[in-house]
Amino acid sequence: MTEQHAHRFERGTDGPKVIVVGVDGSDSSLRAAAYAGGLARRQHALLAVVYVQPVMSAGAALGAPVAEVTDEIAEDLVAQIRHATEQTKGIFDVRWEFHTFRGDPYNGLVKAADDLKADAVVVGASEQAGHRIVGSVAIRLVKAGRWPVTVVP
């Protein structure tokens, strides 16, 4: 007969405290945000909504006000999130923050997850055909092996 240690389980204390979700305005990223919001609500976790603003080389950006466009996307995403939050106020209360990082999506999400001390990362599945060959941000995050990663279709 083996001696068993009495471990006391505390309901609601073992889940993630910070959930990072990457959003870029695509349908799959908005579904990921909705999924992550539900997870954050059930776990009483902070939902950190992250938009990574792309940085283009000077040559690629000639004639295009890239920073202004990405700032507008970020502002639009914040407006969408605030609207969704207001619609569910009193029904579903979720603590959330919005963060923007600059760079490519993979490195931006890695930096966000590290800086925010994420316990979990949620992203939408790539909607770009080329990612099936090169590898999507989601696959690269999973391969990094630093956090549990949920990929929402």
PDB file of C-alpha atoms in Angstrom:
ATOM      1  CA  MET A   1       0.000   0.000   0.000  1.00  0.00           C
ATOM      2  CA  THR A   2       1.375   3.416  -0.968  1.00  0.00           C
ATOM      3  CA  GLU A   3       0.950   6.554   1.020  1.00  0.00           C
ATOM      4  CA  GLN A   4      -1.013   9.213  -0.814  1.00  0.00           C
ATOM      5  CA  HIS A   5      -0.488  12.871  -0.151  1.00  0.00           C
ATOM      6  CA  ALA A   6      -3.616  14.842   0.447  1.00  0.00           C
ATOM      7  CA  HIS A   7      -3.643  17.611  -2.140  1.00  0.00           C
ATOM      8  CA  ARG A   8      -6.358  20.149  -1.765  1.00  0.00           C
ATOM      9  CA  PHE A   9      -7.788  21.416  -5.032  1.00  0.00           C
ATOM     10  CA  GLU A  10      -8.915  25.034  -5.068  1.00  0.00           C
ATOM     11  CA  ARG A  11     -11.674  25.590  -7.593  1.00  0.00           C
ATOM     12  CA  GLY A  12     -10.958  28.413 -10.006  1.00  0.00           C
ATOM     13  CA  THR A  13      -7.333  29.040  -9.047  1.00  0.00           C
ATOM     14  CA  ASP A  14      -5.469  26.772 -11.424  1.00  0.00           C
ATOM     15  CA  GLY A  15      -6.294  28.392 -14.753  1.00  0.00           C
ATOM     16  CA  PRO A  16      -4.468  31.044 -16.742  1.00  0.00           C
ATOM     17  CA  LYS A  17      -4.208  34.549 -15.294  1.00  0.00           C
ATOM     18  CA  VAL A  18      -3.264  36.323 -18.554  1.00  0.00           C
ATOM     19  CA  ILE A  19      -4.515  35.235 -21.974  1.00  0.00           C
ATOM     20  CA  VAL A  20      -2.979  36.923 -25.017  1.00  0.00           C
ATOM     21  CA  VAL A  21      -5.006  36.966 -28.233  1.00  0.00           C
ATOM     22  CA  GLY A  22      -3.608  38.219 -31.513  1.00  0.00           C
ATOM     23  CA  VAL A  23      -5.977  40.275 -33.662  1.00  0.00           C
ATOM     24  CA  ASP A  24      -5.477  41.801 -37.085  1.00  0.00           C
ATOM     25  CA  GLY A  25      -9.039  42.445 -38.215  1.00  0.00           C
ATOM     26  CA  SER A  26      -9.374  39.168 -40.139  1.00  0.00           C
ATOM     27  CA  ASP A  27     -12.432  36.999 -39.538  1.00  0.00           C
ATOM     28  CA  SER A  28     -10.352  34.233 -37.953  1.00  0.00           C
ATOM     29  CA  SER A  29      -8.635  36.683 -35.576  1.00  0.00           C
ATOM     30  CA  LEU A  30     -12.004  38.095 -34.496  1.00  0.00           C
ATOM     31  CA  ARG A  31     -13.260  34.539 -33.856  1.00  0.00           C
ATOM     32  CA  ALA A  32     -10.078  33.948 -31.840  1.00  0.00           C
ATOM     33  CA  ALA A  33     -10.813  37.096 -29.815  1.00  0.00           C
ATOM     34  CA  ALA A  34     -14.356  35.893 -29.099  1.00  0.00           C
ATOM     35  CA  TYR A  35     -13.059  32.467 -28.033  1.00  0.00           C
ATOM     36  CA  ALA A  36     -10.323  34.000 -25.869  1.00  0.00           C
ATOM     37  CA  GLY A  37     -12.875  36.363 -24.325  1.00  0.00           C
ATOM     38  CA  GLY A  38     -15.037  33.427 -23.267  1.00  0.00           C
ATOM     39  CA  LEU A  39     -12.005  31.631 -21.862  1.00  0.00           C
ATOM     40  CA  ALA A  40     -10.921  34.746 -19.957  1.00  0.00           C
ATOM     41  CA  ARG A  41     -14.419  35.191 -18.548  1.00  0.00           C
ATOM     42  CA  ARG A  42     -14.657  31.600 -17.345  1.00  0.00           C
ATOM     43  CA  GLN A  43     -11.140  31.644 -15.877  1.00  0.00           C
ATOM     44  CA  HIS A  44     -11.429  35.176 -14.428  1.00  0.00           C
ATOM     45  CA  ALA A  45      -8.267  35.991 -16.380  1.00  0.00           C
ATOM     46  CA  LEU A  46      -7.065  39.199 -17.954  1.00  0.00           C
ATOM     47  CA  LEU A  47      -7.607  39.232 -21.716  1.00  0.00           C
ATOM     48  CA  ALA A  48      -4.703  40.996 -23.439  1.00  0.00           C
ATOM     49  CA  VAL A  49      -5.788  41.834 -26.994  1.00  0.00           C
ATOM     50  CA  VAL A  50      -2.691  42.374 -29.139  1.00  0.00           C
ATOM     51  CA  TYR A  51      -2.411  43.966 -32.568  1.00  0.00           C
ATOM     52  CA  VAL A  52       1.016  43.788 -34.181  1.00  0.00           C
ATOM     53  CA  GLN A  53       1.522  46.747 -36.487  1.00  0.00           C
ATOM     54  CA  PRO A  54       3.581  45.694 -39.501  1.00  0.00           C
ATOM     55  CA  VAL A  55       6.814  47.538 -40.139  1.00  0.00           C
ATOM     56  CA  MET A  56       7.681  47.850 -43.804  1.00  0.00           C
ATOM     57  CA  SER A  57      11.068  48.667 -45.243  1.00  0.00           C
ATOM     58  CA  ALA A  58      11.523  52.192 -46.566  1.00  0.00           C
ATOM     59  CA  GLY A  59      11.599  50.912 -50.165  1.00  0.00           C
ATOM     60  CA  ALA A  60       8.341  49.004 -49.804  1.00  0.00           C
ATOM     61  CA  ALA A  61       6.631  51.892 -48.073  1.00  0.00           C
ATOM     62  CA  LEU A  62       7.387  54.549 -50.685  1.00  0.00           C
ATOM     63  CA  GLY A  63       4.251  56.494 -51.403  1.00  0.00           C
ATOM     64  CA  ALA A  64       2.211  54.659 -48.775  1.00  0.00           C
ATOM     65  CA  PRO A  65       1.520  56.141 -45.327  1.00  0.00           C
ATOM     66  CA  VAL A  66       1.933  52.735 -43.635  1.00  0.00           C
ATOM     67  CA  ALA A  67       2.136  53.995 -40.049  1.00  0.00           C
ATOM     68  CA  GLU A  68      -1.089  55.979 -40.469  1.00  0.00           C
ATOM     69  CA  VAL A  69      -2.906  52.995 -41.977  1.00  0.00           C
ATOM     70  CA  THR A  70      -1.804  50.599 -39.221  1.00  0.00           C
ATOM     71  CA  ASP A  71      -2.731  53.185 -36.553  1.00  0.00           C
ATOM     72  CA  GLU A  72      -6.205  53.411 -38.128  1.00  0.00           C
ATOM     73  CA  ILE A  73      -6.512  49.607 -38.046  1.00  0.00           C
ATOM     74  CA  ALA A  74      -5.524  49.592 -34.362  1.00  0.00           C
ATOM     75  CA  GLU A  75      -8.072  52.326 -33.563  1.00  0.00           C
ATOM     76  CA  ASP A  76     -10.767  50.435 -35.486  1.00  0.00           C
ATOM     77  CA  LEU A  77      -9.981  47.212 -33.604  1.00  0.00           C
ATOM     78  CA  VAL A  78     -10.198  49.025 -30.262  1.00  0.00           C
ATOM     79  CA  ALA A  79     -13.558  50.512 -31.312  1.00  0.00           C
ATOM     80  CA  GLN A  80     -14.876  47.052 -32.296  1.00  0.00           C
ATOM     81  CA  ILE A  81     -13.727  45.534 -29.002  1.00  0.00           C
ATOM     82  CA  ARG A  82     -15.207  48.386 -26.950  1.00  0.00           C
ATOM     83  CA  HIS A  83     -18.507  48.026 -28.825  1.00  0.00           C
ATOM     84  CA  ALA A  84     -18.624  44.270 -28.191  1.00  0.00           C
ATOM     85  CA  THR A  85     -17.731  44.837 -24.531  1.00  0.00           C
ATOM     86  CA  GLU A  86     -20.492  47.420 -24.083  1.00  0.00           C
ATOM     87  CA  GLN A  87     -23.063  45.075 -25.659  1.00  0.00           C
ATOM     88  CA  THR A  88     -22.270  42.334 -23.134  1.00  0.00           C
ATOM     89  CA  LYS A  89     -21.805  44.565 -20.069  1.00  0.00           C
ATOM     90  CA  GLY A  90     -23.634  43.113 -17.083  1.00  0.00           C
ATOM     91  CA  ILE A  91     -23.953  39.756 -18.853  1.00  0.00           C
ATOM     92  CA  PHE A  92     -20.317  38.886 -19.475  1.00  0.00           C
ATOM     93  CA  ASP A  93     -17.733  40.945 -17.664  1.00  0.00           C
ATOM     94  CA  VAL A  94     -14.206  40.439 -18.936  1.00  0.00           C
ATOM     95  CA  ARG A  95     -11.159  42.396 -17.851  1.00  0.00           C
ATOM     96  CA  TRP A  96      -9.268  43.328 -21.003  1.00  0.00           C
ATOM     97  CA  GLU A  97      -6.467  45.507 -22.256  1.00  0.00           C
ATOM     98  CA  PHE A  98      -5.459  46.447 -25.781  1.00  0.00           C
ATOM     99  CA  HIS A  99      -1.779  46.494 -26.746  1.00  0.00           C
ATOM    100  CA  THR A 100      -0.004  47.303 -29.971  1.00  0.00           C
ATOM    101  CA  PHE A 101       3.453  46.087 -30.852  1.00  0.00           C
ATOM    102  CA  ARG A 102       5.423  46.819 -34.002  1.00  0.00           C
ATOM    103  CA  GLY A 103       7.096  44.179 -36.139  1.00  0.00           C
ATOM    104  CA  ASP A 104       6.199  40.987 -37.886  1.00  0.00           C
ATOM    105  CA  PRO A 105       3.229  39.112 -36.388  1.00  0.00           C
ATOM    106  CA  TYR A 106       5.231  36.193 -34.961  1.00  0.00           C
ATOM    107  CA  ASN A 107       7.921  38.239 -33.203  1.00  0.00           C
ATOM    108  CA  GLY A 108       5.347  40.809 -32.076  1.00  0.00           C
ATOM    109  CA  LEU A 109       3.183  38.133 -30.443  1.00  0.00           C
ATOM    110  CA  VAL A 110       6.224  36.499 -28.827  1.00  0.00           C
ATOM    111  CA  LYS A 111       7.270  39.869 -27.383  1.00  0.00           C
ATOM    112  CA  ALA A 112       3.712  40.562 -26.231  1.00  0.00           C
ATOM    113  CA  ALA A 113       3.369  37.156 -24.563  1.00  0.00           C
ATOM    114  CA  ASP A 114       6.735  37.558 -22.832  1.00  0.00           C
ATOM    115  CA  ASP A 115       6.184  41.184 -21.750  1.00  0.00           C
ATOM    116  CA  LEU A 116       2.661  40.482 -20.489  1.00  0.00           C
ATOM    117  CA  LYS A 117       3.689  37.201 -18.812  1.00  0.00           C
ATOM    118  CA  ALA A 118       1.046  35.272 -20.731  1.00  0.00           C
ATOM    119  CA  ASP A 119      -0.174  31.925 -19.499  1.00  0.00           C
ATOM    120  CA  ALA A 120      -1.823  31.138 -22.850  1.00  0.00           C
ATOM    121  CA  VAL A 121      -1.887  32.480 -26.408  1.00  0.00           C
ATOM    122  CA  VAL A 122      -4.877  32.360 -28.762  1.00  0.00           C
ATOM    123  CA  VAL A 123      -4.654  33.111 -32.481  1.00  0.00           C
ATOM    124  CA  GLY A 124      -6.812  32.650 -35.540  1.00  0.00           C
ATOM    125  CA  ALA A 125      -5.851  30.152 -38.214  1.00  0.00           C
ATOM    126  CA  SER A 126      -4.081  31.731 -41.161  1.00  0.00           C
ATOM    127  CA  GLU A 127      -6.315  32.688 -44.051  1.00  0.00           C
ATOM    128  CA  GLN A 128      -3.396  33.013 -46.486  1.00  0.00           C
ATOM    129  CA  ALA A 129      -2.692  30.145 -48.873  1.00  0.00           C
ATOM    130  CA  GLY A 130       1.088  30.691 -48.796  1.00  0.00           C
ATOM    131  CA  HIS A 131       1.216  29.908 -45.105  1.00  0.00           C
ATOM    132  CA  ARG A 132       0.472  26.260 -45.832  1.00  0.00           C
ATOM    133  CA  ILE A 133       3.930  26.051 -47.382  1.00  0.00           C
ATOM    134  CA  VAL A 134       6.014  28.539 -45.389  1.00  0.00           C
ATOM    135  CA  GLY A 135       4.324  28.055 -42.014  1.00  0.00           C
ATOM    136  CA  SER A 136       1.811  30.255 -40.285  1.00  0.00           C
ATOM    137  CA  VAL A 137       2.267  32.398 -37.211  1.00  0.00           C
ATOM    138  CA  ALA A 138       0.178  29.851 -35.285  1.00  0.00           C
ATOM    139  CA  ILE A 139       2.454  26.955 -36.232  1.00  0.00           C
ATOM    140  CA  ARG A 140       5.543  28.970 -35.322  1.00  0.00           C
ATOM    141  CA  LEU A 141       4.028  29.862 -31.923  1.00  0.00           C
ATOM    142  CA  VAL A 142       3.223  26.218 -31.228  1.00  0.00           C
ATOM    143  CA  LYS A 143       6.749  25.178 -32.230  1.00  0.00           C
ATOM    144  CA  ALA A 144       8.218  27.807 -29.889  1.00  0.00           C
ATOM    145  CA  GLY A 145       6.813  25.677 -27.063  1.00  0.00           C
ATOM    146  CA  ARG A 146       6.689  28.527 -24.552  1.00  0.00           C
ATOM    147  CA  TRP A 147       2.945  28.736 -23.855  1.00  0.00           C
ATOM    148  CA  PRO A 148      -0.154  26.696 -24.541  1.00  0.00           C
ATOM    149  CA  VAL A 149      -1.379  27.923 -27.935  1.00  0.00           C
ATOM    150  CA  THR A 150      -4.964  27.635 -29.147  1.00  0.00           C
ATOM    151  CA  VAL A 151      -5.587  28.048 -32.876  1.00  0.00           C
ATOM    152  CA  VAL A 152      -9.164  29.036 -33.717  1.00  0.00           C
ATOM    153  CA  PRO A 153     -10.387  28.238 -37.258  1.00  0.00           C
TER     154      PRO A 153
END
